[in-house]
JSON list of C-alpha atoms in Angstrom, two decimals:
[
{"chain": "A", "resi": 118, "resn": "UNK", "atom": "CA", "xyz": [0.00, 0.00, -0.01]},
{"chain": "A", "resi": 119, "resn": "UNK", "atom": "CA", "xyz": [1.55, 3.35, -1.00]},
{"chain": "A", "resi": 120, "resn": "UNK", "atom": "CA", "xyz": [1.73, 6.30, 1.31]},
{"chain": "A", "resi": 121, "resn": "UNK", "atom": "CA", "xyz": [-0.84, 8.41, -0.49]},
{"chain": "A", "resi": 122, "resn": "UNK", "atom": "CA", "xyz": [-3.33, 5.62, -0.17]},
{"chain": "A", "resi": 123, "resn": "UNK", "atom": "CA", "xyz": [-2.46, 5.25, 3.50]},
{"chain": "A", "resi": 124, "resn": "UNK", "atom": "CA", "xyz": [-2.90, 8.98, 4.11]},
{"chain": "A", "resi": 125, "resn": "UNK", "atom": "CA", "xyz": [-6.27, 8.97, 2.32]},
{"chain": "A", "resi": 126, "resn": "UNK", "atom": "CA", "xyz": [-7.38, 5.96, 4.36]},
{"chain": "A", "resi": 127, "resn": "UNK", "atom": "CA", "xyz": [-6.33, 7.67, 7.63]},
{"chain": "A", "resi": 128, "resn": "UNK", "atom": "CA", "xyz": [-8.19, 10.83, 6.63]},
{"chain": "A", "resi": 129, "resn": "UNK", "atom": "CA", "xyz": [-11.30, 8.79, 5.84]},
{"chain": "A", "resi": 130, "resn": "UNK", "atom": "CA", "xyz": [-11.12, 7.02, 9.21]},
{"chain": "A", "resi": 131, "resn": "UNK", "atom": "CA", "xyz": [-10.66, 10.31, 11.07]},
{"chain": "A", "resi": 132, "resn": "UNK", "atom": "CA", "xyz": [-13.56, 11.87, 9.15]},
{"chain": "A", "resi": 133, "resn": "UNK", "atom": "CA", "xyz": [-15.86, 8.96, 9.95]},
{"chain": "A", "resi": 134, "resn": "UNK", "atom": "CA", "xyz": [-14.79, 9.10, 13.60]},
{"chain": "A", "resi": 135, "resn": "UNK", "atom": "CA", "xyz": [-15.52, 12.82, 13.74]},
{"chain": "A", "resi": 136, "resn": "UNK", "atom": "CA", "xyz": [-18.92, 12.36, 12.12]},
{"chain": "A", "resi": 137, "resn": "UNK", "atom": "CA", "xyz": [-19.86, 9.63, 14.59]},
{"chain": "A", "resi": 138, "resn": "UNK", "atom": "CA", "xyz": [-18.41, 11.61, 17.48]},
{"chain": "A", "resi": 139, "resn": "UNK", "atom": "CA", "xyz": [-20.44, 14.67, 16.48]},
{"chain": "A", "resi": 140, "resn": "UNK", "atom": "CA", "xyz": [-23.60, 12.58, 16.24]},
{"chain": "A", "resi": 141, "resn": "UNK", "atom": "CA", "xyz": [-22.99, 11.17, 19.73]},
{"chain": "A", "resi": 142, "resn": "UNK", "atom": "CA", "xyz": [-22.21, 14.67, 21.02]},
{"chain": "A", "resi": 143, "resn": "UNK", "atom": "CA", "xyz": [-25.41, 16.01, 19.48]},
{"chain": "A", "resi": 144, "resn": "UNK", "atom": "CA", "xyz": [-27.41, 13.24, 21.15]},
{"chain": "A", "resi": 145, "resn": "UNK", "atom": "CA", "xyz": [-25.75, 14.02, 24.50]},
{"chain": "A", "resi": 146, "resn": "UNK", "atom": "CA", "xyz": [-26.59, 17.71, 24.06]},
{"chain": "A", "resi": 147, "resn": "UNK", "atom": "CA", "xyz": [-30.19, 16.86, 23.29]},
{"chain": "A", "resi": 148, "resn": "UNK", "atom": "CA", "xyz": [-30.38, 14.67, 26.39]},
{"chain": "A", "resi": 149, "resn": "UNK", "atom": "CA", "xyz": [-28.91, 17.46, 28.53]},
{"chain": "A", "resi": 150, "resn": "UNK", "atom": "CA", "xyz": [-31.42, 19.91, 27.08]},
{"chain": "A", "resi": 151, "resn": "UNK", "atom": "CA", "xyz": [-34.23, 17.47, 27.90]},
{"chain": "A", "resi": 152, "resn": "UNK", "atom": "CA", "xyz": [-32.94, 17.16, 31.48]},
{"chain": "A", "resi": 153, "resn": "UNK", "atom": "CA", "xyz": [-32.91, 20.95, 31.80]},
{"chain": "A", "resi": 154, "resn": "UNK", "atom": "CA", "xyz": [-36.46, 21.29, 30.51]},
{"chain": "A", "resi": 155, "resn": "UNK", "atom": "CA", "xyz": [-37.65, 18.44, 32.72]},
{"chain": "A", "resi": 156, "resn": "UNK", "atom": "CA", "xyz": [-36.17, 20.04, 35.84]},
{"chain": "A", "resi": 157, "resn": "UNK", "atom": "CA", "xyz": [-37.64, 23.44, 34.92]},
{"chain": "A", "resi": 158, "resn": "UNK", "atom": "CA", "xyz": [-41.06, 21.86, 34.46]},
{"chain": "A", "resi": 159, "resn": "UNK", "atom": "CA", "xyz": [-40.78, 20.08, 37.83]},
{"chain": "A", "resi": 160, "resn": "UNK", "atom": "CA", "xyz": [-39.95, 23.34, 39.61]},
{"chain": "A", "resi": 161, "resn": "UNK", "atom": "CA", "xyz": [-42.83, 25.08, 37.87]},
{"chain": "A", "resi": 162, "resn": "UNK", "atom": "CA", "xyz": [-45.24, 22.25, 38.77]},
{"chain": "A", "resi": 163, "resn": "UNK", "atom": "CA", "xyz": [-44.17, 22.35, 42.42]},
{"chain": "A", "resi": 164, "resn": "UNK", "atom": "CA", "xyz": [-44.63, 26.08, 42.50]},
{"chain": "A", "resi": 165, "resn": "UNK", "atom": "CA", "xyz": [-48.08, 25.89, 40.91]},
{"chain": "A", "resi": 166, "resn": "UNK", "atom": "CA", "xyz": [-49.10, 23.05, 43.25]},
{"chain": "A", "resi": 167, "resn": "UNK", "atom": "CA", "xyz": [-48.15, 24.90, 46.40]},
{"chain": "A", "resi": 168, "resn": "UNK", "atom": "CA", "xyz": [-49.80, 28.11, 45.21]},
{"chain": "A", "resi": 169, "resn": "UNK", "atom": "CA", "xyz": [-53.19, 26.44, 44.86]},
{"chain": "A", "resi": 170, "resn": "UNK", "atom": "CA", "xyz": [-55.87, 27.45, 47.36]},
{"chain": "A", "resi": 171, "resn": "UNK", "atom": "CA", "xyz": [-57.10, 23.92, 48.01]},
{"chain": "A", "resi": 172, "resn": "UNK", "atom": "CA", "xyz": [-53.70, 22.73, 49.28]},
{"chain": "A", "resi": 173, "resn": "UNK", "atom": "CA", "xyz": [-52.79, 22.86, 52.96]},
{"chain": "A", "resi": 174, "resn": "UNK", "atom": "CA", "xyz": [-49.19, 23.99, 52.87]},
{"chain": "A", "resi": 175, "resn": "UNK", "atom": "CA", "xyz": [-48.81, 23.21, 56.57]},
{"chain": "A", "resi": 176, "resn": "UNK", "atom": "CA", "xyz": [-48.98, 19.49, 55.76]},
{"chain": "A", "resi": 177, "resn": "UNK", "atom": "CA", "xyz": [-45.67, 19.69, 53.93]},
{"chain": "A", "resi": 178, "resn": "UNK", "atom": "CA", "xyz": [-42.24, 20.22, 55.46]},
{"chain": "A", "resi": 179, "resn": "UNK", "atom": "CA", "xyz": [-41.07, 23.46, 53.85]},
{"chain": "A", "resi": 180, "resn": "UNK", "atom": "CA", "xyz": [-37.44, 22.37, 54.26]},
{"chain": "A", "resi": 181, "resn": "UNK", "atom": "CA", "xyz": [-38.10, 19.21, 52.22]},
{"chain": "A", "resi": 182, "resn": "UNK", "atom": "CA", "xyz": [-39.82, 21.17, 49.46]},
{"chain": "A", "resi": 183, "resn": "UNK", "atom": "CA", "xyz": [-36.93, 23.65, 49.46]},
{"chain": "A", "resi": 184, "resn": "UNK", "atom": "CA", "xyz": [-34.41, 20.77, 49.10]},
{"chain": "A", "resi": 185, "resn": "UNK", "atom": "CA", "xyz": [-36.44, 19.30, 46.25]},
{"chain": "A", "resi": 186, "resn": "UNK", "atom": "CA", "xyz": [-36.34, 22.60, 44.37]},
{"chain": "A", "resi": 187, "resn": "UNK", "atom": "CA", "xyz": [-32.60, 22.89, 45.03]},
{"chain": "A", "resi": 188, "resn": "UNK", "atom": "CA", "xyz": [-32.18, 19.34, 43.70]},
{"chain": "A", "resi": 189, "resn": "UNK", "atom": "CA", "xyz": [-33.86, 20.31, 40.44]},
{"chain": "A", "resi": 190, "resn": "UNK", "atom": "CA", "xyz": [-31.82, 23.51, 40.17]},
{"chain": "A", "resi": 191, "resn": "UNK", "atom": "CA", "xyz": [-28.64, 21.48, 40.63]},
{"chain": "A", "resi": 192, "resn": "UNK", "atom": "CA", "xyz": [-29.74, 19.16, 37.84]},
{"chain": "A", "resi": 193, "resn": "UNK", "atom": "CA", "xyz": [-30.17, 22.16, 35.58]},
{"chain": "A", "resi": 194, "resn": "UNK", "atom": "CA", "xyz": [-26.67, 23.45, 36.38]},
{"chain": "A", "resi": 195, "resn": "UNK", "atom": "CA", "xyz": [-25.08, 20.01, 35.97]},
{"chain": "A", "resi": 196, "resn": "UNK", "atom": "CA", "xyz": [-26.68, 19.59, 32.57]},
{"chain": "A", "resi": 197, "resn": "UNK", "atom": "CA", "xyz": [-25.52, 23.04, 31.45]},
{"chain": "A", "resi": 198, "resn": "UNK", "atom": "CA", "xyz": [-21.98, 22.31, 32.64]},
{"chain": "A", "resi": 199, "resn": "UNK", "atom": "CA", "xyz": [-22.02, 18.89, 30.95]},
{"chain": "A", "resi": 200, "resn": "UNK", "atom": "CA", "xyz": [-22.97, 20.50, 27.65]},
{"chain": "A", "resi": 201, "resn": "UNK", "atom": "CA", "xyz": [-20.15, 23.06, 27.78]},
{"chain": "A", "resi": 202, "resn": "UNK", "atom": "CA", "xyz": [-17.63, 20.45, 29.03]},
{"chain": "A", "resi": 203, "resn": "UNK", "atom": "CA", "xyz": [-18.52, 18.12, 26.17]},
{"chain": "A", "resi": 204, "resn": "UNK", "atom": "CA", "xyz": [-18.06, 20.93, 23.65]},
{"chain": "A", "resi": 205, "resn": "UNK", "atom": "CA", "xyz": [-14.71, 21.89, 25.13]},
{"chain": "A", "resi": 206, "resn": "UNK", "atom": "CA", "xyz": [-13.50, 18.29, 25.23]},
{"chain": "A", "resi": 207, "resn": "UNK", "atom": "CA", "xyz": [-14.62, 17.69, 21.65]},
{"chain": "A", "resi": 208, "resn": "UNK", "atom": "CA", "xyz": [-12.92, 20.87, 20.46]},
{"chain": "A", "resi": 209, "resn": "UNK", "atom": "CA", "xyz": [-9.73, 19.88, 22.26]},
{"chain": "A", "resi": 210, "resn": "UNK", "atom": "CA", "xyz": [-9.81, 16.43, 20.64]},
{"chain": "A", "resi": 211, "resn": "UNK", "atom": "CA", "xyz": [-10.37, 17.96, 17.21]},
{"chain": "A", "resi": 212, "resn": "UNK", "atom": "CA", "xyz": [-7.41, 20.30, 17.70]},
{"chain": "A", "resi": 213, "resn": "UNK", "atom": "CA", "xyz": [-5.25, 17.33, 18.70]},
{"chain": "A", "resi": 214, "resn": "UNK", "atom": "CA", "xyz": [-6.30, 15.43, 15.60]},
{"chain": "A", "resi": 215, "resn": "UNK", "atom": "CA", "xyz": [-5.53, 18.42, 13.40]},
{"chain": "A", "resi": 216, "resn": "UNK", "atom": "CA", "xyz": [-2.04, 18.62, 14.87]},
{"chain": "A", "resi": 217, "resn": "UNK", "atom": "CA", "xyz": [-1.53, 14.90, 14.25]},
{"chain": "A", "resi": 218, "resn": "UNK", "atom": "CA", "xyz": [-2.85, 15.26, 10.70]},
{"chain": "A", "resi": 219, "resn": "UNK", "atom": "CA", "xyz": [-0.36, 18.06, 9.99]},
{"chain": "A", "resi": 220, "resn": "UNK", "atom": "CA", "xyz": [2.47, 15.90, 11.35]},
{"chain": "A", "resi": 221, "resn": "UNK", "atom": "CA", "xyz": [1.31, 13.01, 9.14]},
{"chain": "A", "resi": 222, "resn": "UNK", "atom": "CA", "xyz": [1.19, 15.29, 6.11]},
{"chain": "A", "resi": 223, "resn": "UNK", "atom": "CA", "xyz": [4.70, 16.54, 6.86]},
{"chain": "A", "resi": 224, "resn": "UNK", "atom": "CA", "xyz": [5.94, 12.98, 7.23]},
{"chain": "A", "resi": 225, "resn": "UNK", "atom": "CA", "xyz": [4.17, 11.97, 4.00]},
{"chain": "A", "resi": 226, "resn": "UNK", "atom": "CA", "xyz": [5.93, 14.76, 2.09]},
{"chain": "A", "resi": 227, "resn": "UNK", "atom": "CA", "xyz": [9.28, 13.61, 3.48]},
{"chain": "A", "resi": 228, "resn": "UNK", "atom": "CA", "xyz": [8.62, 10.00, 2.51]},
{"chain": "A", "resi": 229, "resn": "UNK", "atom": "CA", "xyz": [7.56, 10.97, -1.02]},
{"chain": "A", "resi": 230, "resn": "UNK", "atom": "CA", "xyz": [10.68, 13.11, -1.36]},
{"chain": "A", "resi": 231, "resn": "UNK", "atom": "CA", "xyz": [12.97, 10.33, -0.14]},
{"chain": "A", "resi": 232, "resn": "UNK", "atom": "CA", "xyz": [11.37, 7.85, -2.53]},
{"chain": "A", "resi": 233, "resn": "UNK", "atom": "CA", "xyz": [11.93, 10.25, -5.40]},
{"chain": "A", "resi": 234, "resn": "UNK", "atom": "CA", "xyz": [8.24, 10.58, -6.19]},
{"chain": "A", "resi": 235, "resn": "UNK", "atom": "CA", "xyz": [8.29, 14.35, -5.84]},
{"chain": "A", "resi": 236, "resn": "UNK", "atom": "CA", "xyz": [10.98, 16.96, -6.43]},
{"chain": "A", "resi": 237, "resn": "UNK", "atom": "CA", "xyz": [12.48, 19.35, -3.88]},
{"chain": "A", "resi": 238, "resn": "UNK", "atom": "CA", "xyz": [10.51, 22.24, -5.30]},
{"chain": "A", "resi": 239, "resn": "UNK", "atom": "CA", "xyz": [7.21, 20.35, -4.86]},
{"chain": "A", "resi": 240, "resn": "UNK", "atom": "CA", "xyz": [8.21, 19.26, -1.36]},
{"chain": "A", "resi": 241, "resn": "UNK", "atom": "CA", "xyz": [8.99, 22.87, -0.45]},
{"chain": "A", "resi": 242, "resn": "UNK", "atom": "CA", "xyz": [5.57, 24.02, -1.74]},
{"chain": "A", "resi": 243, "resn": "UNK", "atom": "CA", "xyz": [3.77, 21.26, 0.15]},
{"chain": "A", "resi": 244, "resn": "UNK", "atom": "CA", "xyz": [5.69, 22.11, 3.32]},
{"chain": "A", "resi": 245, "resn": "UNK", "atom": "CA", "xyz": [4.77, 25.78, 2.89]},
{"chain": "A", "resi": 246, "resn": "UNK", "atom": "CA", "xyz": [1.12, 24.78, 2.68]},
{"chain": "A", "resi": 247, "resn": "UNK", "atom": "CA", "xyz": [1.45, 22.61, 5.78]},
{"chain": "A", "resi": 248, "resn": "UNK", "atom": "CA", "xyz": [3.19, 25.48, 7.62]},
{"chain": "A", "resi": 249, "resn": "UNK", "atom": "CA", "xyz": [0.37, 27.81, 6.60]},
{"chain": "A", "resi": 250, "resn": "UNK", "atom": "CA", "xyz": [-2.23, 25.35, 7.89]},
{"chain": "A", "resi": 251, "resn": "UNK", "atom": "CA", "xyz": [-0.31, 25.02, 11.15]},
{"chain": "A", "resi": 252, "resn": "UNK", "atom": "CA", "xyz": [-0.16, 28.81, 11.52]},
{"chain": "A", "resi": 253, "resn": "UNK", "atom": "CA", "xyz": [-3.93, 29.05, 11.00]},
{"chain": "A", "resi": 254, "resn": "UNK", "atom": "CA", "xyz": [-4.43, 26.34, 13.63]},
{"chain": "A", "resi": 255, "resn": "UNK", "atom": "CA", "xyz": [-2.21, 28.19, 16.12]},
{"chain": "A", "resi": 256, "resn": "UNK", "atom": "CA", "xyz": [-3.97, 31.50, 15.47]},
{"chain": "A", "resi": 257, "resn": "UNK", "atom": "CA", "xyz": [-7.38, 29.87, 16.00]},
{"chain": "A", "resi": 258, "resn": "UNK", "atom": "CA", "xyz": [-6.13, 28.41, 19.28]},
{"chain": "A", "resi": 259, "resn": "UNK", "atom": "CA", "xyz": [-4.78, 31.78, 20.44]},
{"chain": "A", "resi": 260, "resn": "UNK", "atom": "CA", "xyz": [-8.05, 33.54, 19.51]},
{"chain": "A", "resi": 261, "resn": "UNK", "atom": "CA", "xyz": [-10.01, 31.08, 21.67]},
{"chain": "A", "resi": 262, "resn": "UNK", "atom": "CA", "xyz": [-7.76, 31.53, 24.70]}
]
């Protein structure tokens, strides 16, 4: 198997992994959103229930009700944090893969040059392109932080 074929195969595998990872991440975000909405609805239902005139509020321990509301609020915060943590982790993994891809491209250029399949001039152009891509990656990283 030649190197170009190997590089294409690696890119295909990484692309498929990213597509599947994004789908799983999207599902996790949808589940977190559902948890948030469920907790909000529970708090609203508790509030509406205890504001009714036909309910004897004295029958309920106000401390227990308070802890139940706090429990639902904590669920909301945990779901929000999970969503942002998943996005940050995914972005970090993507950045790592991009760095590895650039290293693989650089190595591929060197192998092709050593095998005599490309000339020095072509290798220099390809390396310039890789350096440009790496600069863009670094600038994106600096803009985010």
